[in-house]
Coordinates of C-alpha atoms in Angstrom, one line a residue:
Chain V
M1 CA 123.4 126.7 65.8
I2 CA 122.0 125.2 62.5
G3 CA 120.9 122.2 64.5
D4 CA 119.0 124.5 67.0
V5 CA 117.3 126.4 64.1
R6 CA 116.2 123.1 62.6
A7 CA 115.0 122.0 66.0
A8 CA 113.0 125.2 66.4
L9 CA 111.3 124.6 63.0
A10 CA 110.6 121.0 64.0
I11 CA 109.0 122.2 67.2
A12 CA 106.7 124.5 65.2
R13 CA 105.9 121.8 62.7
K14 CA 105.1 119.3 65.5
D15 CA 102.8 121.9 67.2
I16 CA 101.0 122.5 64.0
R17 CA 100.7 118.8 63.2
N18 CA 99.5 118.1 66.7
L19 CA 97.0 120.9 66.8
S20 CA 95.7 120.0 63.3
R21 CA 94.5 116.7 64.7
Y22 CA 92.1 118.6 67.0
R23 CA 90.0 120.4 64.3
I24 CA 87.4 121.8 66.7
A25 CA 90.2 123.3 68.8
V26 CA 91.6 125.0 65.6
A27 CA 88.2 126.4 64.7
S28 CA 87.7 127.7 68.3
M29 CA 91.1 129.6 68.0
A30 CA 89.5 131.8 65.3
F31 CA 86.0 132.0 66.9
T32 CA 86.9 132.5 70.5
P33 CA 88.3 136.1 70.1
L34 CA 85.2 136.8 68.0
Y35 CA 82.6 136.0 70.6
Q36 CA 84.8 136.8 73.7
F37 CA 86.2 140.1 72.5
V38 CA 85.3 141.6 69.1
I39 CA 81.5 141.2 69.1
P40 CA 80.9 142.3 72.8
A41 CA 83.3 145.3 72.3
F42 CA 81.6 146.3 69.1
L43 CA 78.1 146.0 70.5
F44 CA 79.1 147.9 73.7
G45 CA 80.6 150.7 71.5
A46 CA 77.6 150.8 69.2
A47 CA 75.3 151.1 72.3
F48 CA 77.0 154.4 73.2
A49 CA 77.2 155.7 69.6
V50 CA 75.2 158.9 68.7
N51 CA 73.4 158.6 65.4
G52 CA 75.7 155.7 64.5
R53 CA 78.9 157.7 65.2
A54 CA 81.3 156.9 68.0
T55 CA 81.6 160.5 69.0
G56 CA 83.4 159.7 72.3
L57 CA 86.0 157.8 70.4
T58 CA 86.4 160.7 68.0
A59 CA 87.0 163.1 70.9
T60 CA 89.5 160.8 72.6
L61 CA 91.5 159.4 69.6
G62 CA 90.5 161.5 66.6
T63 CA 88.8 158.7 64.7
D64 CA 85.3 157.3 64.8
D65 CA 86.1 154.0 63.2
L66 CA 85.0 151.8 66.0
T67 CA 85.2 148.6 64.0
G68 CA 88.8 149.3 62.9
F69 CA 89.7 150.3 66.5
I70 CA 88.5 147.0 67.8
F71 CA 89.9 144.7 65.1
L72 CA 93.3 146.3 65.3
G73 CA 93.3 146.0 69.0
G74 CA 92.5 142.3 68.3
V75 CA 95.8 141.9 66.4
V76 CA 97.7 142.9 69.5
A77 CA 95.4 140.9 71.8
G78 CA 96.2 137.9 69.5
I79 CA 100.0 138.5 69.9
V80 CA 99.7 138.7 73.6
S81 CA 97.5 135.6 73.8
T82 CA 99.9 133.7 71.5
A83 CA 102.8 134.6 73.9
F84 CA 100.9 133.7 77.1
W85 CA 99.1 130.5 75.9
G86 CA 100.9 129.4 72.8
M87 CA 104.5 129.9 73.9
A88 CA 104.6 130.0 77.7
M89 CA 101.7 127.9 78.9
S90 CA 102.1 125.2 76.2
I91 CA 105.6 124.4 77.7
R92 CA 103.9 123.9 81.0
N93 CA 101.3 121.7 79.3
E94 CA 104.1 119.6 77.8
M95 CA 105.5 119.2 81.3
D96 CA 102.1 118.1 82.6
M97 CA 101.7 115.6 79.7
G98 CA 105.2 114.1 80.3
T99 CA 106.7 115.1 76.9
L100 CA 108.9 117.9 78.1
E101 CA 111.4 115.6 79.9
P102 CA 112.4 113.6 76.8
S103 CA 112.6 116.8 74.8
W104 CA 114.9 118.3 77.4
L105 CA 117.1 115.2 77.2
T106 CA 118.1 116.2 73.7
P107 CA 121.0 118.5 72.8
T108 CA 118.7 121.2 71.6
S109 CA 119.0 124.4 73.6
H110 CA 116.0 124.7 75.9
E111 CA 115.4 128.3 74.7
M112 CA 114.4 126.8 71.3
F113 CA 111.3 125.4 72.9
V114 CA 110.0 129.0 73.3
I115 CA 111.3 130.1 69.8
G116 CA 109.8 127.0 68.1
R117 CA 106.5 127.8 69.7
A118 CA 106.8 131.4 68.7
I119 CA 107.2 130.3 65.0
G120 CA 104.2 127.9 65.2
G121 CA 102.2 130.4 67.2
M122 CA 102.9 133.2 64.6
L123 CA 101.5 131.0 61.8
F124 CA 98.3 130.3 63.8
L125 CA 98.1 134.0 64.6
I126 CA 98.3 135.0 60.9
L127 CA 95.6 132.4 60.1
T128 CA 93.2 133.4 62.9
Q129 CA 93.7 137.1 62.2
A130 CA 93.0 136.6 58.5
A131 CA 89.8 134.7 59.4
L132 CA 88.8 137.5 61.8
F133 CA 89.5 140.3 59.3
L134 CA 87.5 138.4 56.7
F135 CA 84.6 138.2 59.1
G136 CA 85.0 141.9 59.9
I137 CA 85.0 142.9 56.2
L138 CA 82.0 140.7 55.3
F139 CA 79.7 141.3 58.3
M140 CA 80.9 144.3 60.3
G141 CA 81.9 146.9 57.7
L142 CA 85.6 146.7 58.5
R143 CA 87.6 148.8 56.1
L144 CA 91.4 148.3 55.8
R145 CA 93.7 151.0 54.5
P146 CA 97.0 150.0 52.7
E147 CA 98.8 152.5 55.1
M148 CA 98.3 150.0 57.9
L149 CA 101.2 148.0 56.4
L150 CA 103.4 150.8 57.6
A151 CA 102.8 149.6 61.1
L152 CA 104.2 146.2 60.3
P153 CA 107.6 146.9 61.9
A154 CA 105.7 147.9 65.1
V155 CA 103.8 144.6 65.0
L156 CA 107.0 142.6 64.5
L157 CA 108.7 144.5 67.3
A158 CA 105.8 143.8 69.6
L159 CA 106.0 140.1 68.6
L160 CA 109.7 140.1 69.5
S161 CA 109.1 141.7 72.9
M162 CA 106.4 139.3 73.6
V163 CA 108.8 136.4 72.9
G164 CA 110.9 137.9 75.7
I165 CA 107.9 138.1 77.9
A166 CA 107.0 134.5 77.0
Y167 CA 110.5 133.4 78.2
L168 CA 109.7 135.1 81.5
L169 CA 106.3 133.6 81.7
A170 CA 107.5 130.2 80.8
G171 CA 110.0 130.4 83.6
I172 CA 107.3 131.3 86.0
V173 CA 104.7 128.7 84.9
L174 CA 107.2 125.9 85.0
L175 CA 107.8 126.7 88.7
I176 CA 104.3 127.5 90.1
R177 CA 101.4 125.2 90.7
E178 CA 98.5 127.4 89.6
A179 CA 99.9 128.0 86.2
N180 CA 96.5 128.1 84.4
F181 CA 95.0 130.7 86.7
F182 CA 98.2 132.8 86.6
I183 CA 98.3 132.8 82.8
D184 CA 94.6 133.5 82.5
T185 CA 94.7 136.4 84.9
A186 CA 98.0 137.9 83.6
N187 CA 96.8 137.6 80.0
F188 CA 93.6 139.5 80.8
L189 CA 95.5 142.2 82.7
F190 CA 98.1 142.6 80.0
V191 CA 95.5 142.9 77.2
T192 CA 93.4 145.3 79.2
I193 CA 96.2 147.6 80.2
S194 CA 97.7 147.6 76.7
G195 CA 94.6 149.5 75.5
V196 CA 93.4 146.8 73.2
S197 CA 89.7 147.4 73.8
F198 CA 89.8 151.1 74.9
P199 CA 92.2 154.0 74.8
V200 CA 94.9 153.8 77.6
T201 CA 94.2 157.4 78.5
L202 CA 90.9 156.2 80.0
L203 CA 92.7 153.8 82.4
P204 CA 92.7 154.7 86.2
G205 CA 95.8 156.9 87.0
V206 CA 97.7 154.2 88.8
L207 CA 97.5 151.8 85.8
Q208 CA 98.7 154.4 83.3
P209 CA 102.4 154.2 84.1
I210 CA 102.1 150.4 83.8
A211 CA 100.4 150.8 80.4
L212 CA 103.2 153.1 79.3
A213 CA 105.8 150.5 80.3
L214 CA 104.3 147.8 78.1
P215 CA 105.6 147.5 74.5
T216 CA 102.2 146.3 73.3
T217 CA 100.7 149.7 74.3
Y218 CA 102.9 151.4 71.6
A219 CA 102.3 148.6 69.1
V220 CA 98.6 148.9 69.2
D221 CA 98.8 152.7 69.2
I222 CA 101.1 152.8 66.1
L223 CA 98.9 150.3 64.3
R224 CA 95.8 152.6 64.9
V225 CA 97.7 155.7 63.9
Q226 CA 98.8 154.2 60.6
A227 CA 95.6 152.3 59.8
L228 CA 92.9 154.7 61.1
G229 CA 94.6 158.0 61.3
A230 CA 94.1 158.0 65.1
R231 CA 95.9 160.5 67.3
P232 CA 99.0 159.0 68.8
L233 CA 99.9 158.9 72.5
F234 CA 103.3 160.7 72.0
G235 CA 104.1 160.7 68.3
V236 CA 105.0 157.7 66.1
G237 CA 108.8 158.3 66.2
I238 CA 108.9 158.5 70.0
E239 CA 106.6 155.4 70.3
Y240 CA 108.9 153.4 68.0
G241 CA 111.8 154.4 70.2
L242 CA 109.9 153.3 73.3
L243 CA 108.9 150.0 71.6
V244 CA 112.5 149.3 70.7
A245 CA 113.7 150.1 74.2
G246 CA 110.9 147.9 75.7
T247 CA 111.9 145.0 73.4
A248 CA 115.6 145.5 74.2
I249 CA 114.8 145.1 77.9
A250 CA 112.1 142.4 77.7
Y251 CA 114.0 140.0 75.5
P252 CA 117.2 139.6 77.6
L253 CA 115.3 139.8 80.8
G254 CA 113.0 137.0 79.7
R255 CA 115.9 134.8 78.7
W256 CA 117.7 135.4 82.0
A257 CA 114.5 134.5 83.9
F258 CA 114.0 131.4 81.8
A259 CA 117.6 130.2 82.4
R260 CA 117.2 130.8 86.1
A261 CA 113.9 128.9 86.2
E262 CA 115.5 126.0 84.3
R263 CA 118.4 125.8 86.8
T264 CA 115.9 125.8 89.7
M265 CA 114.0 123.0 88.1
R266 CA 117.2 121.0 87.6
R267 CA 118.1 121.6 91.2
R268 CA 114.7 120.7 92.7
G269 CA 113.9 117.9 90.2
M270 CA 110.7 119.5 89.1
L271 CA 110.7 118.5 85.4
S272 CA 108.9 115.2 85.9
Q273 CA 106.5 116.4 88.6
Y274 CA 103.2 116.0 86.8
Chain I
M1 CA 142.6 100.8 79.7
T2 CA 139.2 102.0 78.3
A3 CA 137.5 104.9 80.0
P4 CA 134.3 103.9 81.8
A5 CA 131.0 104.8 80.3
V6 CA 129.8 106.2 83.6
E7 CA 131.7 107.1 86.7
T8 CA 130.4 108.8 89.8
K9 CA 132.2 109.6 93.0
D10 CA 130.5 110.3 96.3
L11 CA 127.4 111.4 94.5
V12 CA 124.8 113.0 96.8
K13 CA 121.4 114.5 96.1
V14 CA 119.5 116.2 98.9
F15 CA 115.9 117.3 98.5
E16 CA 113.8 119.6 100.7
R17 CA 110.4 118.5 101.8
G18 CA 107.7 121.2 102.1
R19 CA 107.6 124.8 100.9
R20 CA 109.3 128.0 101.8
T21 CA 107.0 130.9 101.0
I22 CA 108.1 134.2 99.4
W23 CA 106.9 135.8 102.7
Q24 CA 109.3 133.6 104.7
R25 CA 112.1 134.4 102.3
L26 CA 111.4 138.2 102.4
R27 CA 111.4 138.1 106.2
R28 CA 114.6 136.0 106.1
E29 CA 113.1 133.4 108.4
P30 CA 115.3 130.4 108.9
D31 CA 114.7 127.6 106.5
R32 CA 112.9 124.9 108.5
R33 CA 112.2 122.5 105.6
E34 CA 113.0 118.9 106.3
R35 CA 115.9 117.6 104.1
F36 CA 116.4 114.1 103.0
S37 CA 119.1 112.4 100.9
A38 CA 117.6 110.6 97.9
V39 CA 121.2 109.6 96.9
D40 CA 123.7 109.4 99.6
G41 CA 127.2 109.0 98.4
I42 CA 127.1 106.7 95.4
D43 CA 130.3 105.5 93.8
L44 CA 129.7 103.8 90.5
R45 CA 131.8 102.7 87.6
V46 CA 130.0 101.3 84.5
E47 CA 132.3 99.8 82.0
T48 CA 131.9 100.3 78.3
G49 CA 129.8 97.6 76.6
E50 CA 128.2 96.1 79.6
I51 CA 124.6 96.0 80.8
F52 CA 124.6 97.4 84.3
G53 CA 121.6 97.3 86.5
L54 CA 120.6 99.4 89.5
L55 CA 118.3 97.2 91.5
G56 CA 116.3 98.4 94.4
P57 CA 112.9 99.1 95.8
N58 CA 110.8 102.2 94.9
G59 CA 112.3 105.3 96.5
A60 CA 115.8 103.8 96.8
G61 CA 117.4 106.5 94.7
K62 CA 117.7 104.7 91.3
T63 CA 115.8 107.3 89.2
T64 CA 117.4 110.2 91.0
T65 CA 120.8 108.8 90.1
M66 CA 119.7 108.3 86.5
K67 CA 118.4 111.9 86.2
M68 CA 121.7 113.3 87.5
L69 CA 123.5 111.2 84.8
A70 CA 121.1 112.5 82.2
T71 CA 121.7 116.2 83.1
L72 CA 118.1 116.6 84.3
L73 CA 119.1 117.0 88.0
I74 CA 122.0 118.9 89.5
P75 CA 123.7 116.9 92.2
T76 CA 124.1 118.4 95.7
S77 CA 127.7 117.2 95.8
G78 CA 130.1 114.6 94.2
S79 CA 131.3 114.2 90.7
I80 CA 129.9 112.6 87.5
R81 CA 131.5 111.6 84.3
V82 CA 129.4 110.4 81.4
L83 CA 131.5 109.1 78.5
G84 CA 134.3 111.1 80.0
I85 CA 132.3 114.3 80.0
D86 CA 131.2 116.3 83.1
P87 CA 127.4 116.8 82.7
L88 CA 127.5 119.9 84.8
E89 CA 130.0 121.6 82.6
R90 CA 128.9 120.3 79.2
P91 CA 125.3 119.1 79.5
R92 CA 124.5 119.4 75.9
D93 CA 127.5 117.3 74.9
V94 CA 126.3 114.6 77.2
R95 CA 122.8 114.7 75.9
A96 CA 124.1 114.5 72.3
R97 CA 125.7 111.1 73.1
L98 CA 123.1 109.7 75.4
G99 CA 120.0 107.7 74.6
A100 CA 117.6 107.9 77.5
M101 CA 114.2 106.4 78.2
L102 CA 113.1 107.7 81.5
S103 CA 109.4 108.2 81.5
G104 CA 108.1 105.6 79.1
E105 CA 104.8 105.7 77.3
R106 CA 103.7 109.1 78.5
S107 CA 106.7 110.7 76.9
L108 CA 105.3 110.4 73.4
Y109 CA 102.9 112.5 71.4
W110 CA 99.8 110.3 71.2
K111 CA 98.2 112.3 68.4
L112 CA 101.2 111.9 66.1
T113 CA 102.3 108.7 64.4
A114 CA 105.4 106.8 65.5
R115 CA 107.2 108.2 62.4
E116 CA 106.2 111.7 63.1
N117 CA 107.3 111.4 66.7
L118 CA 110.7 110.1 65.6
E119 CA 111.0 112.8 63.0
Y120 CA 110.4 115.4 65.7
F121 CA 112.9 113.9 68.1
A122 CA 115.5 113.3 65.3
A123 CA 115.5 117.1 64.7
L124 CA 115.9 117.7 68.5
Y125 CA 118.8 115.3 68.5
H126 CA 120.3 117.3 65.6
V127 CA 120.4 114.3 63.2
S128 CA 121.2 115.8 59.8
P129 CA 118.3 115.8 57.4
N130 CA 119.9 113.4 54.9
Q131 CA 120.4 110.8 57.7
T132 CA 117.0 111.3 59.4
R133 CA 115.0 108.8 57.3
A134 CA 117.6 106.0 57.6
R135 CA 118.0 106.6 61.3
I136 CA 114.2 106.4 61.8
E137 CA 113.9 103.2 59.8
R138 CA 116.7 101.6 61.7
A139 CA 115.3 102.6 65.1
L140 CA 111.8 101.3 64.1
A141 CA 113.3 98.1 62.9
A142 CA 115.3 97.7 66.1
V143 CA 112.1 97.7 68.1
N144 CA 110.0 95.8 65.6
L145 CA 107.6 98.6 64.8
S146 CA 108.3 99.2 61.1
D147 CA 104.9 97.8 60.1
R148 CA 103.0 100.2 62.5
A149 CA 105.2 103.3 61.9
D150 CA 102.3 105.3 60.4
D151 CA 99.7 104.5 63.1
Y152 CA 98.9 107.1 65.7
V153 CA 100.6 106.4 69.0
E154 CA 97.2 106.5 70.7
R155 CA 96.4 103.2 69.0
Y156 CA 99.4 101.5 70.4
S157 CA 99.5 99.1 73.3
T158 CA 101.6 100.0 76.4
G159 CA 104.3 97.6 75.2
M160 CA 104.5 99.2 71.8
R161 CA 104.7 102.7 73.3
Q162 CA 107.6 101.5 75.5
R163 CA 109.3 100.1 72.4
L164 CA 108.8 103.4 70.6
A165 CA 110.3 105.3 73.5
L166 CA 113.3 103.0 73.2
A167 CA 113.4 103.6 69.4
R168 CA 113.5 107.3 70.2
A169 CA 116.4 106.8 72.6
L170 CA 118.3 105.1 69.7
L171 CA 117.9 108.0 67.3
P172 CA 121.3 109.7 68.2
D173 CA 123.0 106.4 67.7
P174 CA 124.2 106.6 71.3
P175 CA 127.1 104.7 72.7
L176 CA 125.3 104.8 76.1
V177 CA 121.7 104.1 76.7
I178 CA 120.0 104.6 80.0
L179 CA 116.6 103.0 80.8
D180 CA 114.6 103.7 83.9
E181 CA 112.3 100.8 84.8
P182 CA 111.9 99.9 81.1
T183 CA 109.5 97.0 81.6
V184 CA 107.3 98.4 84.3
G185 CA 103.6 98.0 83.5
L186 CA 104.3 95.6 80.6
D187 CA 102.8 92.1 80.3
P188 CA 105.3 89.2 80.5
Q189 CA 105.5 88.8 76.7
A190 CA 106.1 92.5 76.1
S191 CA 108.7 92.5 78.9
R192 CA 110.5 89.6 77.4
D193 CA 110.4 91.3 74.0
L194 CA 111.9 94.5 75.4
R195 CA 114.6 92.6 77.2
D196 CA 115.6 91.0 73.9
R197 CA 115.9 94.5 72.4
V198 CA 118.2 95.5 75.3
R199 CA 120.4 92.5 74.8
E200 CA 120.7 93.5 71.1
L201 CA 121.9 96.9 72.2
R202 CA 124.8 95.2 74.0
A203 CA 125.5 93.1 71.0
Q204 CA 125.8 96.3 69.0
G205 CA 128.6 97.4 71.4
R206 CA 126.5 99.9 73.3
T207 CA 126.6 100.3 77.1
V208 CA 123.3 100.0 78.8
L209 CA 122.5 101.3 82.3
L210 CA 119.1 100.4 83.6
T211 CA 117.1 100.6 86.8
T212 CA 114.7 98.0 87.9
H213 CA 112.9 96.7 90.9
Y214 CA 112.3 93.3 89.2
M215 CA 115.0 90.9 90.5
E216 CA 114.4 88.5 87.6
E217 CA 115.1 91.3 85.1
A218 CA 118.4 92.3 86.8
D219 CA 119.4 88.6 87.1
Q220 CA 118.6 87.7 83.5
L221 CA 119.7 90.8 81.8
C222 CA 122.6 92.5 83.6
D223 CA 126.3 91.7 83.5
R224 CA 126.7 93.5 86.8
V225 CA 124.2 94.7 89.3
A226 CA 124.4 97.4 92.0
I227 CA 121.9 96.8 94.8
I228 CA 120.7 100.2 96.1
D229 CA 118.8 101.0 99.2
H230 CA 118.1 104.3 100.9
G231 CA 120.3 106.1 98.4
R232 CA 123.4 103.9 99.0
I233 CA 124.9 101.0 97.1
V234 CA 124.8 98.0 99.5
A235 CA 126.3 95.5 97.1
L236 CA 127.8 95.5 93.6
D237 CA 128.9 92.5 91.5
T238 CA 127.7 90.0 88.9
P239 CA 124.3 88.5 89.7
A240 CA 126.0 85.1 90.2
A241 CA 128.6 86.5 92.6
L242 CA 125.9 88.4 94.5
K243 CA 123.9 85.3 95.0
R244 CA 126.9 83.4 96.3
T245 CA 127.3 86.0 99.1
I246 CA 124.4 84.7 101.0
R247 CA 126.1 81.3 101.3
A248 CA 123.0 79.3 100.7
E249 CA 122.1 76.9 97.9
E250 CA 118.4 77.0 98.4
V251 CA 115.7 79.2 99.9
V252 CA 112.8 77.7 101.8
H253 CA 109.6 79.7 102.5
L254 CA 107.6 78.2 105.4
E255 CA 104.2 79.1 106.6
L256 CA 103.5 77.9 110.2
G257 CA 100.4 77.9 112.2
I258 CA 101.2 78.9 115.8
D259 CA 99.2 80.1 118.8
G260 CA 101.8 81.1 121.4
D261 CA 105.2 82.7 121.4
D262 CA 107.2 82.2 118.1
R263 CA 110.6 82.8 119.6
T264 CA 111.2 79.1 120.3
V265 CA 110.5 77.9 116.8
L266 CA 112.5 80.7 115.3
E267 CA 115.4 79.7 117.6
H268 CA 115.2 76.1 116.5
L269 CA 115.0 77.0 112.8
G270 CA 117.9 79.4 113.2
R271 CA 120.2 76.6 114.4
M272 CA 119.7 74.7 111.0
A273 CA 119.6 77.7 108.6
T274 CA 119.8 81.4 108.3
V275 CA 116.4 82.9 109.0
A276 CA 116.4 85.9 106.6
R277 CA 112.9 87.1 107.4
S278 CA 110.0 86.2 109.6
E279 CA 106.6 87.9 109.8
R280 CA 103.8 87.1 112.2
T281 CA 100.2 87.8 111.2
N282 CA 97.8 86.6 114.0
G283 CA 98.2 82.9 114.1
T284 CA 100.4 82.6 111.1
L285 CA 104.2 82.9 111.0
A286 CA 105.9 83.3 107.6
V287 CA 109.6 82.4 107.5
T288 CA 112.2 82.7 104.8
A289 CA 115.3 80.6 105.5
H290 CA 118.5 80.3 103.6
C291 CA 120.0 76.8 103.8
A292 CA 122.6 74.6 102.2
S293 CA 120.1 71.8 101.4
A294 CA 116.4 71.9 101.5
R295 CA 116.3 68.1 101.6
D296 CA 118.0 68.2 105.0
F297 CA 116.4 71.3 106.3
V298 CA 112.7 70.7 105.6
P299 CA 112.3 67.4 107.7
A300 CA 114.2 69.1 110.5
A301 CA 112.0 72.1 110.3
F302 CA 108.9 69.9 110.7
D303 CA 110.4 68.4 113.9
A304 CA 111.3 71.8 115.2
A305 CA 107.8 73.1 114.6
R306 CA 106.2 70.1 116.3
S307 CA 108.4 70.5 119.3
A308 CA 107.5 74.2 119.6
G309 CA 103.8 73.4 119.3
A310 CA 103.5 74.7 115.8
T311 CA 102.3 73.2 112.5
I312 CA 103.8 73.7 109.1
R313 CA 101.1 74.5 106.6
H314 CA 103.0 75.3 103.5
V315 CA 106.5 74.7 102.3
E316 CA 108.1 76.2 99.1
V317 CA 111.7 75.5 98.0
V318 CA 113.1 78.0 95.5
P319 CA 116.6 78.7 94.1
V320 CA 118.5 81.7 95.5
T321 CA 117.6 85.0 93.7
L322 CA 118.7 88.6 94.0
E323 CA 115.6 89.1 96.1
D324 CA 117.3 86.9 98.7
V325 CA 120.5 88.9 98.4
F326 CA 118.5 92.1 99.0
L327 CA 116.7 90.5 101.9
S328 CA 119.9 89.3 103.5
L329 CA 121.5 92.8 103.1
T330 CA 118.6 95.0 104.2
G331 CA 116.2 92.7 106.2
R332 CA 113.4 93.8 103.8
A333 CA 111.9 92.4 100.7
L334 CA 112.3 94.4 97.4
R335 CA 108.5 95.0 97.2
E336 CA 108.1 96.3 100.8

């Protein structure tokens, strides 16, 4: 057990070391969400503002703080992206590079390769979010309320549930050929349906039950309630309950799927097919 | 009696070719995928402290066997014991005692230094922190890379990367080391160097199981060799004993120019030696013959060729190698 924990920390350290040798890639981790999500969403919202006030947002959510709405959505988008790309897809990338096989030849539990990446990914997430918030405060009028810290348990729970989903995704991407396309599409859908860039109540009817089944929907909602005073979907207490339930399902389900995928790979000899 | 380092009984691995779609599964259509046995009933016993080689052409089943021993593949049937442990029941225990080098230079992080690579893998091998530094220094020294330990792996030559992969395999201080084609892609000097390292592993009391399709490597390095073809072991013994099985002292390669039918000349040659292989390409006939004495056979071969209307263009006399053993057992060359 202690050996596995040390191994998970070593995986995180290795990822950070490895990534730090690609400085432009590190910089792009902070800037990509800015130009792909934050700025377009902000400009789009500003275009529909009346006298500088996001009246539509006020009517839907009870807050007109468009900047806060977008930046807090960005936190959850960052968590989702870390799970999809940083935890799940990076295992597939290691398989394609040829480094997964020697790692799996060691006595470390294979689950640690997801956990280790979650630790490394979380560190990068904190750094990129700090850079984004700094940009928001300096150039976009972002105001942060200390009450947003009250939403920290929701963020941590969302992170835990996303580790479970990362297990599931890692199991899928290790088995399929078009892993990149799958992760890209699934990440986009997951982020969109979670209500990161607009309220989930605006989603088409068929998508709303899916949105309500995702733990990230409640994490972003609680975050906005605490930080912006927005109207919650159901009430914070109920949403915490749903978030805990979602995490309790996602985590063991993900581990089970990962173990199944690993066994399939060992049966079919897929580990070194790169 | 000491327990063997590796023991397999009737080991089989069957793979499916092609894909079965989700739609086919949902409709419960019969599985029409073609099946082939990569390993087809291998019985193996590798004794502690020996260098044991699996020699065979590409696709013979060597790597598949290694991967089953290393817990990366689940066998279709049969049993395996690695250091007395069943890898199916206790895979992590096997991995903790096994040093493996299966995929060579690509298996390293090129943007990390050699030391950083080894620090990472030492943690994965659960080497305790107070032993890590000493283990890394020892592993680097064992492969002669101490002076380049802090260089990025991307600046290494292929041979250095192979040696670093071997150093990584030594991190858990394993009693058993398995090496899959350890010298493939290396220049002769680097190959020699790596073979020296492998001999040192035996001198340290470790068991080494390696695969190769280089007959010289198996001949020079291995205490015993299993010749494997189409997933089966076709011969198993010491290199010297295997070479004795073809009952020839020398091997003669002939190249004959011939216009007509080659049956007569082959019949004549066959009376004086064992024709292990013959290959006709237009007007040229290449023959490999196993004989007791080239001094007697070659003049007789010239006479036989002349009487059959052929001319001998080239003669080469070489000592018997494991390649000849493989040829005599399968009718094919290792490189075919």
